[in-house]
Coordinates of C-alpha atoms (C1' of nucleotides) in Angstrom, one line a residue:
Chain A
X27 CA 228.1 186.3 124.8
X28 CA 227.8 183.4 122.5
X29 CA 227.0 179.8 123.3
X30 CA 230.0 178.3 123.2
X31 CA 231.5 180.9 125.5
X32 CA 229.3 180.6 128.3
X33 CA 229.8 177.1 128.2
X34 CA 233.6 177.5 128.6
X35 CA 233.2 179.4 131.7
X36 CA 231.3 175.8 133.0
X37 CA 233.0 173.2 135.0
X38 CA 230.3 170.8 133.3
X39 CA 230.9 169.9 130.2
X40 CA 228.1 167.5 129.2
X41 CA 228.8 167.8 125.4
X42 CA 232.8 167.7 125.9
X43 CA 232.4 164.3 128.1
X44 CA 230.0 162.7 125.8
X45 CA 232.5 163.0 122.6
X46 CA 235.2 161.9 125.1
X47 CA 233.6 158.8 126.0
X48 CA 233.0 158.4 122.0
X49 CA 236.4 159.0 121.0
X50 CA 237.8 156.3 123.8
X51 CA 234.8 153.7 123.3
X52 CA 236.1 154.0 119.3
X53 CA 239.5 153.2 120.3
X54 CA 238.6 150.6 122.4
X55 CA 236.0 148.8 120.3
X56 CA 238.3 149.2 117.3
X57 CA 241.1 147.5 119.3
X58 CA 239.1 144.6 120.6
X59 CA 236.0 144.3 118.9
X60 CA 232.0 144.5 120.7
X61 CA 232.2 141.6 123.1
X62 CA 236.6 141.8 123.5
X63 CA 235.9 145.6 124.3
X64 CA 235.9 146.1 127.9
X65 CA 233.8 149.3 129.6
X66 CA 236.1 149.7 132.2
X67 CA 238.8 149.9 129.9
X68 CA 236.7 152.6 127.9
X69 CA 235.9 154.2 131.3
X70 CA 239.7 154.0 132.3
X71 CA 240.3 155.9 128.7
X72 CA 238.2 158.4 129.7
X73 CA 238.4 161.6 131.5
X74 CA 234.9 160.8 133.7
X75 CA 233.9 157.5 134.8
X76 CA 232.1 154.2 134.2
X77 CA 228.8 155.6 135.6
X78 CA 229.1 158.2 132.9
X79 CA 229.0 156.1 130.1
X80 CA 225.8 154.4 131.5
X81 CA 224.4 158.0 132.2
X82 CA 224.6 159.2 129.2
X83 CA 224.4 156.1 126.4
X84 CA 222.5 153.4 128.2
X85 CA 224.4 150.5 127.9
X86 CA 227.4 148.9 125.9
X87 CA 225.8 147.9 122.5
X88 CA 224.4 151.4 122.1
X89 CA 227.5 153.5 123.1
X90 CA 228.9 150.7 120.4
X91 CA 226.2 152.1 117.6
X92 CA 226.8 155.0 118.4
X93 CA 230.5 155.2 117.5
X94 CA 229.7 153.2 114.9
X95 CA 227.4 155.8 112.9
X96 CA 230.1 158.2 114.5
X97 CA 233.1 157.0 112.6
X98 CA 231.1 156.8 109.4
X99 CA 230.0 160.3 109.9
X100 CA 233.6 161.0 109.9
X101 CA 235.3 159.0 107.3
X102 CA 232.4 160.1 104.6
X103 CA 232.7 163.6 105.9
X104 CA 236.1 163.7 105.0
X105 CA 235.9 162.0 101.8
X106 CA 233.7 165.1 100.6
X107 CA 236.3 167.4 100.5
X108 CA 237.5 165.4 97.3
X109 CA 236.7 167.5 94.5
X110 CA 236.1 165.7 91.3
X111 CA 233.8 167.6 88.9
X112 CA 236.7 169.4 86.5
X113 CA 238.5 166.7 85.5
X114 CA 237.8 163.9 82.8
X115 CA 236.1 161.3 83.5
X116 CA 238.9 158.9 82.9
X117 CA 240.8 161.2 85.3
X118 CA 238.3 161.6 87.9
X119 CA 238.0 157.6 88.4
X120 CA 241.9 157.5 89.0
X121 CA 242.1 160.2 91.1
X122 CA 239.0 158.7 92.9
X123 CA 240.7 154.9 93.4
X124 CA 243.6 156.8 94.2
X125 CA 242.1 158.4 97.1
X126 CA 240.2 155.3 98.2
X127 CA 243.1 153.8 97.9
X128 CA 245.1 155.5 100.2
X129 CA 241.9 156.8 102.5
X130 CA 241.5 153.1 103.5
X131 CA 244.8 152.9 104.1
X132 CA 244.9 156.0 106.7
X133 CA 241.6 155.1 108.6
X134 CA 242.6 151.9 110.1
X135 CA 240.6 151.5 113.2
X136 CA 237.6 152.8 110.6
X137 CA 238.4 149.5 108.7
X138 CA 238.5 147.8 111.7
X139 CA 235.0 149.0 113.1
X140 CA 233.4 148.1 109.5
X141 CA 235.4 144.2 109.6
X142 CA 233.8 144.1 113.3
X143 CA 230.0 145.3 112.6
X144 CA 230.1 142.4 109.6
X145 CA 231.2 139.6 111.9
X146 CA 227.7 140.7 113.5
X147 CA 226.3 140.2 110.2
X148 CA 225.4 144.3 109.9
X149 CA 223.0 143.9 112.9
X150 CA 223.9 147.1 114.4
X151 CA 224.2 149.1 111.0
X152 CA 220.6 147.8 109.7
X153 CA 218.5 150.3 111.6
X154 CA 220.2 153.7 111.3
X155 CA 219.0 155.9 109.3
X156 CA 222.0 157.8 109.3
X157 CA 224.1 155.5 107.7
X158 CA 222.2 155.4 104.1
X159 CA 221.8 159.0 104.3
X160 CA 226.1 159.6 104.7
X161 CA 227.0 157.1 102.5
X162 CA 225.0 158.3 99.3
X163 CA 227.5 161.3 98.8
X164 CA 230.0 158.3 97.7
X165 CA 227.4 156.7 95.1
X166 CA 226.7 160.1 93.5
X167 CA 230.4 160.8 92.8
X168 CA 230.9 158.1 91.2
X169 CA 227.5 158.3 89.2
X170 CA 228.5 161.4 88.2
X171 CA 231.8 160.5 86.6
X172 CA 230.1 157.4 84.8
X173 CA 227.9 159.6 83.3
X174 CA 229.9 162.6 82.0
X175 CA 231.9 159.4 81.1
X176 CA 228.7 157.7 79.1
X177 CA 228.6 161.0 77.6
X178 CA 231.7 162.0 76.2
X179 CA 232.4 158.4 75.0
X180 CA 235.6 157.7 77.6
X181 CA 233.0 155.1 79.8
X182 CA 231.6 152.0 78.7
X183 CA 227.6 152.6 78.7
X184 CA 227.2 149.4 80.0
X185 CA 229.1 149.9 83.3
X186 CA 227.2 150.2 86.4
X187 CA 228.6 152.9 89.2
X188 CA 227.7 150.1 92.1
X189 CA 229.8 147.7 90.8
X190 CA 232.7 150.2 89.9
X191 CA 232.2 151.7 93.7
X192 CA 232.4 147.9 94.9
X193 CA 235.3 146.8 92.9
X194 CA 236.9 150.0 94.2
X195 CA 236.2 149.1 97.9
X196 CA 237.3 145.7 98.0
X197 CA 240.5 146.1 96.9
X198 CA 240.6 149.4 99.0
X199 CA 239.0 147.5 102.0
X200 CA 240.9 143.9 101.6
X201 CA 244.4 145.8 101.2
X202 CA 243.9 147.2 105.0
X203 CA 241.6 144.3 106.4
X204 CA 243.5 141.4 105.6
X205 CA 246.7 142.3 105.1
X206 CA 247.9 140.5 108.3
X207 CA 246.0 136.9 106.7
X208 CA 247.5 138.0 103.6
X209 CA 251.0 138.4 104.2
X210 CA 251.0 135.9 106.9
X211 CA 250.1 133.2 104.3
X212 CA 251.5 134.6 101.1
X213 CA 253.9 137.8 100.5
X214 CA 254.5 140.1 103.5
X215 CA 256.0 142.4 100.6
X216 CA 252.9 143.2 98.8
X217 CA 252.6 145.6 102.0
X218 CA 255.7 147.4 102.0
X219 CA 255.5 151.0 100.5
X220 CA 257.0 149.9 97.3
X221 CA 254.2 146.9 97.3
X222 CA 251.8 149.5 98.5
X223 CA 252.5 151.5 95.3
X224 CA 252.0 148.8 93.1
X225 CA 249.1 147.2 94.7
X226 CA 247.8 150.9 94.8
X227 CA 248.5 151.5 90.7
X228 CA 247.0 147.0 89.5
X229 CA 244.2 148.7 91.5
X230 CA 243.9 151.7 89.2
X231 CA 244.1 149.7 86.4
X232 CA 241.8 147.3 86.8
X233 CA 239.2 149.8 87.6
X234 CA 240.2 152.1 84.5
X235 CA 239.7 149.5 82.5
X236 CA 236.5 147.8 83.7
X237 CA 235.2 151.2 82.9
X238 CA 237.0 152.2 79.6
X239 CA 235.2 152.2 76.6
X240 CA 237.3 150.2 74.2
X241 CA 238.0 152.3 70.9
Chain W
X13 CA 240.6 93.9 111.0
X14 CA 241.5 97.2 109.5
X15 CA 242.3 99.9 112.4
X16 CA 239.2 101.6 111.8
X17 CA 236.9 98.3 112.6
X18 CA 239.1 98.3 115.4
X19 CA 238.0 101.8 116.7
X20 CA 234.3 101.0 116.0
X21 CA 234.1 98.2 118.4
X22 CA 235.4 100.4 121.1
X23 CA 233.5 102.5 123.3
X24 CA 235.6 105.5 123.5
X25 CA 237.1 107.2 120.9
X26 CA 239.1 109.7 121.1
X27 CA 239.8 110.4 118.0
X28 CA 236.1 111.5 116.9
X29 CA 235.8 113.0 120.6
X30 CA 238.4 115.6 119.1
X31 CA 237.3 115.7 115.6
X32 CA 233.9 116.2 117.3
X33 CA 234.7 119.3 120.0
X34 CA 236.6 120.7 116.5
X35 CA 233.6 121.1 114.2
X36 CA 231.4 122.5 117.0
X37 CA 234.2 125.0 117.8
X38 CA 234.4 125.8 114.4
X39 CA 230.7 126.6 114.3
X40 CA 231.1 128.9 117.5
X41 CA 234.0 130.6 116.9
X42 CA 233.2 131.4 113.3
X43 CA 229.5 132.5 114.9
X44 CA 230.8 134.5 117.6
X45 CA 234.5 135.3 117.3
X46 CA 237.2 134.6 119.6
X47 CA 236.2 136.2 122.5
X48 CA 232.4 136.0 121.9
X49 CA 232.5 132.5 121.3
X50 CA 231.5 130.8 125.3
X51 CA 233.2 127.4 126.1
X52 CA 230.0 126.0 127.8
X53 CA 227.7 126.9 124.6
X54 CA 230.7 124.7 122.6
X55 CA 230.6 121.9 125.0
X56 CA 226.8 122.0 124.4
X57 CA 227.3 121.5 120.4
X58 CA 229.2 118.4 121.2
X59 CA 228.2 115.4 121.7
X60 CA 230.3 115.2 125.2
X61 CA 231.7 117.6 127.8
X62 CA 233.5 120.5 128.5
X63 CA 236.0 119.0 130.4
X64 CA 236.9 117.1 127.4
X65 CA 237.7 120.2 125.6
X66 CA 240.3 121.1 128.1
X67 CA 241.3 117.5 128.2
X68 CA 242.3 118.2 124.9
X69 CA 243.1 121.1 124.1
X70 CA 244.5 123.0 127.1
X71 CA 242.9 126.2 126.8
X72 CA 240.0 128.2 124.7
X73 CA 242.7 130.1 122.2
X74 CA 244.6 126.7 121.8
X75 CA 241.2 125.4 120.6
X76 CA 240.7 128.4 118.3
X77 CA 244.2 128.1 117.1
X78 CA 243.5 124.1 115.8
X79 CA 240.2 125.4 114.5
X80 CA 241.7 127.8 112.4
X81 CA 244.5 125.4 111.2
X82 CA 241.8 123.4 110.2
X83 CA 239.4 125.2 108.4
X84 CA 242.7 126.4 105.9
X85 CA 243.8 123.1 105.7
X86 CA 240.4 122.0 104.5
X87 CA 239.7 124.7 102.3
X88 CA 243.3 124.7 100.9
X89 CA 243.3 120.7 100.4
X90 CA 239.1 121.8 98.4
X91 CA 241.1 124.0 96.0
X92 CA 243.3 121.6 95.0
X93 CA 241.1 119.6 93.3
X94 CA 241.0 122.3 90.6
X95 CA 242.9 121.8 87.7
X96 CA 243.9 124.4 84.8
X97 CA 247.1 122.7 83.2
X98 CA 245.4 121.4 80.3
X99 CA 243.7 125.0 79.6
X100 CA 245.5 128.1 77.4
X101 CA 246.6 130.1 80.2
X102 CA 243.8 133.0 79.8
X103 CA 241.2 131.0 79.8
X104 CA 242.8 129.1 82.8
X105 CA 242.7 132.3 84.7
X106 CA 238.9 133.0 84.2
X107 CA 238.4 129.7 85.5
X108 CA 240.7 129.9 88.3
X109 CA 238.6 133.6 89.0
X110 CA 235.4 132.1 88.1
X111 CA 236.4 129.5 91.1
X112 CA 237.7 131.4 93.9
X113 CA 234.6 133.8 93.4
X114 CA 232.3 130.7 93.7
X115 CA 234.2 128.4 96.5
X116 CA 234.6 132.3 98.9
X117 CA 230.5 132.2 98.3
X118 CA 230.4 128.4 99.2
X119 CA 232.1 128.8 102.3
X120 CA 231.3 132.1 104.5
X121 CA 232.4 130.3 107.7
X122 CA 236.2 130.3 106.7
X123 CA 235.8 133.6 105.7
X124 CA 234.4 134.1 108.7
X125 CA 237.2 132.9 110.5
X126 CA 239.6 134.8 108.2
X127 CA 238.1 138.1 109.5
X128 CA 238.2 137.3 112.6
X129 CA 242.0 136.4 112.9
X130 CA 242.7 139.5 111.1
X131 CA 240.9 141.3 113.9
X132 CA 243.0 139.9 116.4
X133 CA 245.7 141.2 113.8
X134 CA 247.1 137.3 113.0
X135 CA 248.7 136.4 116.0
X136 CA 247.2 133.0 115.8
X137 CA 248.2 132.7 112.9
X138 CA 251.4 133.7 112.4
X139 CA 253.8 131.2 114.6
X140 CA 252.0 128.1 112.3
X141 CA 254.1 126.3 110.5
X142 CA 251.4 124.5 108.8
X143 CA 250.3 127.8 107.2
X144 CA 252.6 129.2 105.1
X145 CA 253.0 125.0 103.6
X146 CA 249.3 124.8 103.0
X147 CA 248.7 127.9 101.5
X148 CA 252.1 127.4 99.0
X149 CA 249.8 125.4 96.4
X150 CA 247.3 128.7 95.9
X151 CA 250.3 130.7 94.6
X152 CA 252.3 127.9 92.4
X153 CA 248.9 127.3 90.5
X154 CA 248.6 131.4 89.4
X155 CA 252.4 131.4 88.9
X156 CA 251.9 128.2 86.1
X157 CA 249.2 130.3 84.4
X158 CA 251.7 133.5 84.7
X159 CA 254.6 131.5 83.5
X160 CA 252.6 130.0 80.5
X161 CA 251.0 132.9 79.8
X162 CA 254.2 135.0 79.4
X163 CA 255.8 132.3 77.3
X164 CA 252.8 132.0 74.7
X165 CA 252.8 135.8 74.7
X166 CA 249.3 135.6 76.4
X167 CA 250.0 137.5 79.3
X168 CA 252.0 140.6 80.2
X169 CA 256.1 139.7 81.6
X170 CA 255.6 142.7 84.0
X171 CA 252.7 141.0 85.8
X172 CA 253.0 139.5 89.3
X173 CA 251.5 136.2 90.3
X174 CA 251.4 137.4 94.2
X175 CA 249.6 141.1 92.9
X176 CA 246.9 138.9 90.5
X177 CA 246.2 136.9 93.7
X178 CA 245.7 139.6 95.6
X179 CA 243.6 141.1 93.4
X180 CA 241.2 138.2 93.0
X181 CA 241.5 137.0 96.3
X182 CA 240.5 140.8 97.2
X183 CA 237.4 140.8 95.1
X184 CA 236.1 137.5 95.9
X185 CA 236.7 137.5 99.7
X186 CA 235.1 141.2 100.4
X187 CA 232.3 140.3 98.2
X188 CA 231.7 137.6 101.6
X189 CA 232.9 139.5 104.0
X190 CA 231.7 142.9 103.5
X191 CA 228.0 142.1 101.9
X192 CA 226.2 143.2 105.2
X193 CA 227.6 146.9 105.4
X194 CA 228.1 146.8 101.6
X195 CA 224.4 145.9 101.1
X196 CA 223.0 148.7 103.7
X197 CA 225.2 150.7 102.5
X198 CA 225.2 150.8 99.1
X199 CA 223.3 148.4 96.7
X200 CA 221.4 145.2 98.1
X201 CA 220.5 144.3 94.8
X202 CA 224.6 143.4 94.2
X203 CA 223.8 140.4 96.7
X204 CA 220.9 139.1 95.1
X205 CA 221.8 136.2 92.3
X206 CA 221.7 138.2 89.5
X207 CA 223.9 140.9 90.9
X208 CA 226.4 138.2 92.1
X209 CA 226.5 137.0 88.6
X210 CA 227.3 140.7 87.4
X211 CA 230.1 140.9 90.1
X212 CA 231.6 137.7 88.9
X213 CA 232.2 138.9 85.5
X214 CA 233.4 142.2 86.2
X215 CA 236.0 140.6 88.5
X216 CA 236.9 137.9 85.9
X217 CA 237.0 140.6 83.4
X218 CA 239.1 142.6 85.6
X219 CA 241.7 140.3 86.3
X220 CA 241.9 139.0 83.3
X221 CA 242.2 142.7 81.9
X222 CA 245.7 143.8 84.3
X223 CA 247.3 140.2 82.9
X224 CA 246.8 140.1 79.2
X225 CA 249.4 141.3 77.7
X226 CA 248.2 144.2 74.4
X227 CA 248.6 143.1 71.1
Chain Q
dG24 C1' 242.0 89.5 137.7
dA25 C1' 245.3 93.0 139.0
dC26 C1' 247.6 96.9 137.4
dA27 C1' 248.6 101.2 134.9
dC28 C1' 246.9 104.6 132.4
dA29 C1' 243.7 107.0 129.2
dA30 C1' 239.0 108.8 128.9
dT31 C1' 235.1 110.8 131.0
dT32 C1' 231.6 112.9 134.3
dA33 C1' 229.7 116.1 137.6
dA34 C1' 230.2 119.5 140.7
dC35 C1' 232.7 123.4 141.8
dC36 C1' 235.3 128.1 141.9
dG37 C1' 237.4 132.5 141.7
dA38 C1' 237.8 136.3 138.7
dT39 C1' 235.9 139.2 135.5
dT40 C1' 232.4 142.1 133.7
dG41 C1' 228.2 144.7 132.5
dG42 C1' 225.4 147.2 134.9
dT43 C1' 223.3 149.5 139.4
dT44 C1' 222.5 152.0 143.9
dC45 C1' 222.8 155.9 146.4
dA46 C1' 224.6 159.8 148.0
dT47 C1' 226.7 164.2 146.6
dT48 C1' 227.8 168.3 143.8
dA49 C1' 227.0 171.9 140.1
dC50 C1' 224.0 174.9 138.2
dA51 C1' 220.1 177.9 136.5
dA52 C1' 215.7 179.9 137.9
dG53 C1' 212.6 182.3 140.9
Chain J
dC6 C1' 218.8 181.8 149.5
dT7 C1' 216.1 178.1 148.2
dT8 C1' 214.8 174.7 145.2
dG9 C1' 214.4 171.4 141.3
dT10 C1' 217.2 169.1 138.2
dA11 C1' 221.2 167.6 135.6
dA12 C1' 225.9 165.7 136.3
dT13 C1' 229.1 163.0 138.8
dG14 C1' 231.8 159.8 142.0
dA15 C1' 232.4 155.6 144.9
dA16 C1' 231.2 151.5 146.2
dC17 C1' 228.7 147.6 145.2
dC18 C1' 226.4 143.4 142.9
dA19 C1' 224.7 139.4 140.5
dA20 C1' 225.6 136.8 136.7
dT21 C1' 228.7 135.0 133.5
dC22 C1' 232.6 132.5 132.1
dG23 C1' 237.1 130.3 131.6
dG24 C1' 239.1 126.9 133.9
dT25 C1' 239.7 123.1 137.8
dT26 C1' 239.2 119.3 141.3
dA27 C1' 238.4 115.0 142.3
dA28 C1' 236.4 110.9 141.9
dT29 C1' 234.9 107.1 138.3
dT30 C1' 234.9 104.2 134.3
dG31 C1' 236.9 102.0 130.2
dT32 C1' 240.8 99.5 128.0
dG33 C1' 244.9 97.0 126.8
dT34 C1' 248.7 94.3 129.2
dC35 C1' 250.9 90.8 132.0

DNA sequence: GACACAATTAACCGATTGGTTCATTACAAG
DNA sequence: CTTGTAATGAACCAATCGGTTAATTGTGTC
């Protein structure tokens, strides 16, 4: 009998409650930032109760880290599945913005989590070791392309993969954090699907090019 | 006796009361956000009392509201000053990109205050009157560039003043915004003065990249 | 100087909220 | 069946916080 069938036949569930605070603490925190999230409301999201979420995370800002290093965990883990290696390198960076592109785009309350942990200035980020360790996967896929790139002759050799990666995520990022600032103040059609699409291909573009070697 | 003399003699002045339970709200609520920001710890940044602040202001999201108005208004009316008739229009653009990535850097508290109303998803923001009016002068000055730039042949007739906005506007606001999780992240060097310097040019280059038009 | 009203102060309040106490139940081991 | 321990529920609490009451002072007007 394995593990995870003896723990079926329990009534307790200590591993099943845990993620199910986690998943409603994300909601709620996403929703209404550290401070605007309230614990009874995560408590009231929850299958168990208030005590719970004491009992097994301590207090408020470290059920907040932890979902945190959580929904990183997730959002990189998914990101991995994107297979880059057999195309060209020209190819590979369009497919890759493509992807951020519309990643961002489907991991809203992700977005949101990030927007809130840099109104506290990173404070919560700063001392896990996770977080360095899960996003590195994302640096070396882009290093690889600027190489193979640098090789064959398609990539500028005097293009640097951080500053390709951040030019990628701020447009990426901005499109989904700021799009209410954004339209509110300026064109509410950028964020349409058709504006989506050509937000999505000027972001492409721009990229390609920073990184194309001129012939 | 000019008005203002006037107002010096006197003992109370409302006027500066208000402009004075502003700033210190401005500082708070750009510290702290919305609902982290405490009443009692603004009162205490001012040089009188909290019962002023309700005196004048009704409530503690009215006050955020006029804070927020403010800071745009301010920032907008900074902008202005900035002046790229007299320039060929590519040239105008770099200096237009070479600004906004400067004057985002100069002034992290509206920023600040940016990501924080996009948190709360623009709802303060979007039933102002006064910020679709202030923000219109942003957008003319990139649509003069566009419009000279496609009549000299300078710039491409497919591109979009509201998309090149975005696009710098994207790059120099998440540079700001995002440099905590970025930086632990990613690349910390990118932050340091050097590394801003680098980011600068790539985004100049960038932008300036999706408007020219091929020869 | 009396009056009307705007500006200001100090003390107060009820509701909310993060966190706790304590008693009870579920479970594996001997 | 007993016993030690992990898991859980219900009620509770002290502190915080947005907002208010009520009484006082300053200022222009007649």
């Amino acid at each position: 009998m394995t593990e995870t069938q003896t723990r079926k036949k329990w009534k307790q569930d200590p591993e099943a409650v845990q993620a199910n605070i986690l998943a409603a603490a994300a909601e709620e925190f996403a929703e209404h930032g550290l401070t605007g999230a309230r614990v009874d409301e995560i408590a009231a999201r929850t299958r168990t109760s208030k005590r719970m979420i004491y009992y097994y995370f301590g207090d408020k800002e470290s059920l907040y880290r932890q979902v945190l290093e959580e929904a990183y965990r997730k959002v990189r883990s998914e990101e991995a599945s994107l297979d880059l290696t057999s195309l060209p390198p020209l190819d590979a960076l369009r497919k890759l913005v493509e992807f951020t592109f519309d990643h961002h785009r489907a991991n809203e309350s992700f977005i949101r989590l990030v927007m809130i942990e840099n109104v506290h200035k990173g404070k919560h980020l700063a001392g896990s070791p996770l977080i360095a360790r899960v996003n590195a996967s994302a640096i070396e896929r882009i290093e690889d392309i600027c190489a193979r790139g640098q090789k064959d002759g398609s990539i500028r050799s005097d293009v640097s993969p951080h500053e390709l990666h951040w030019l990628i995520s701020a447009a990426s990022f901005f499109n989904v954090s700021n799009r209410f600032s954004f339209g509110i103040s300026f064109d509410k059609t950028l964020f349409t699907h058709d504006g989506q699409q050509r937000l999505r291909e000027l972001t492409c573009k721009a990229v390609i090019e920073a990184a194309r070697k001129p012939m």
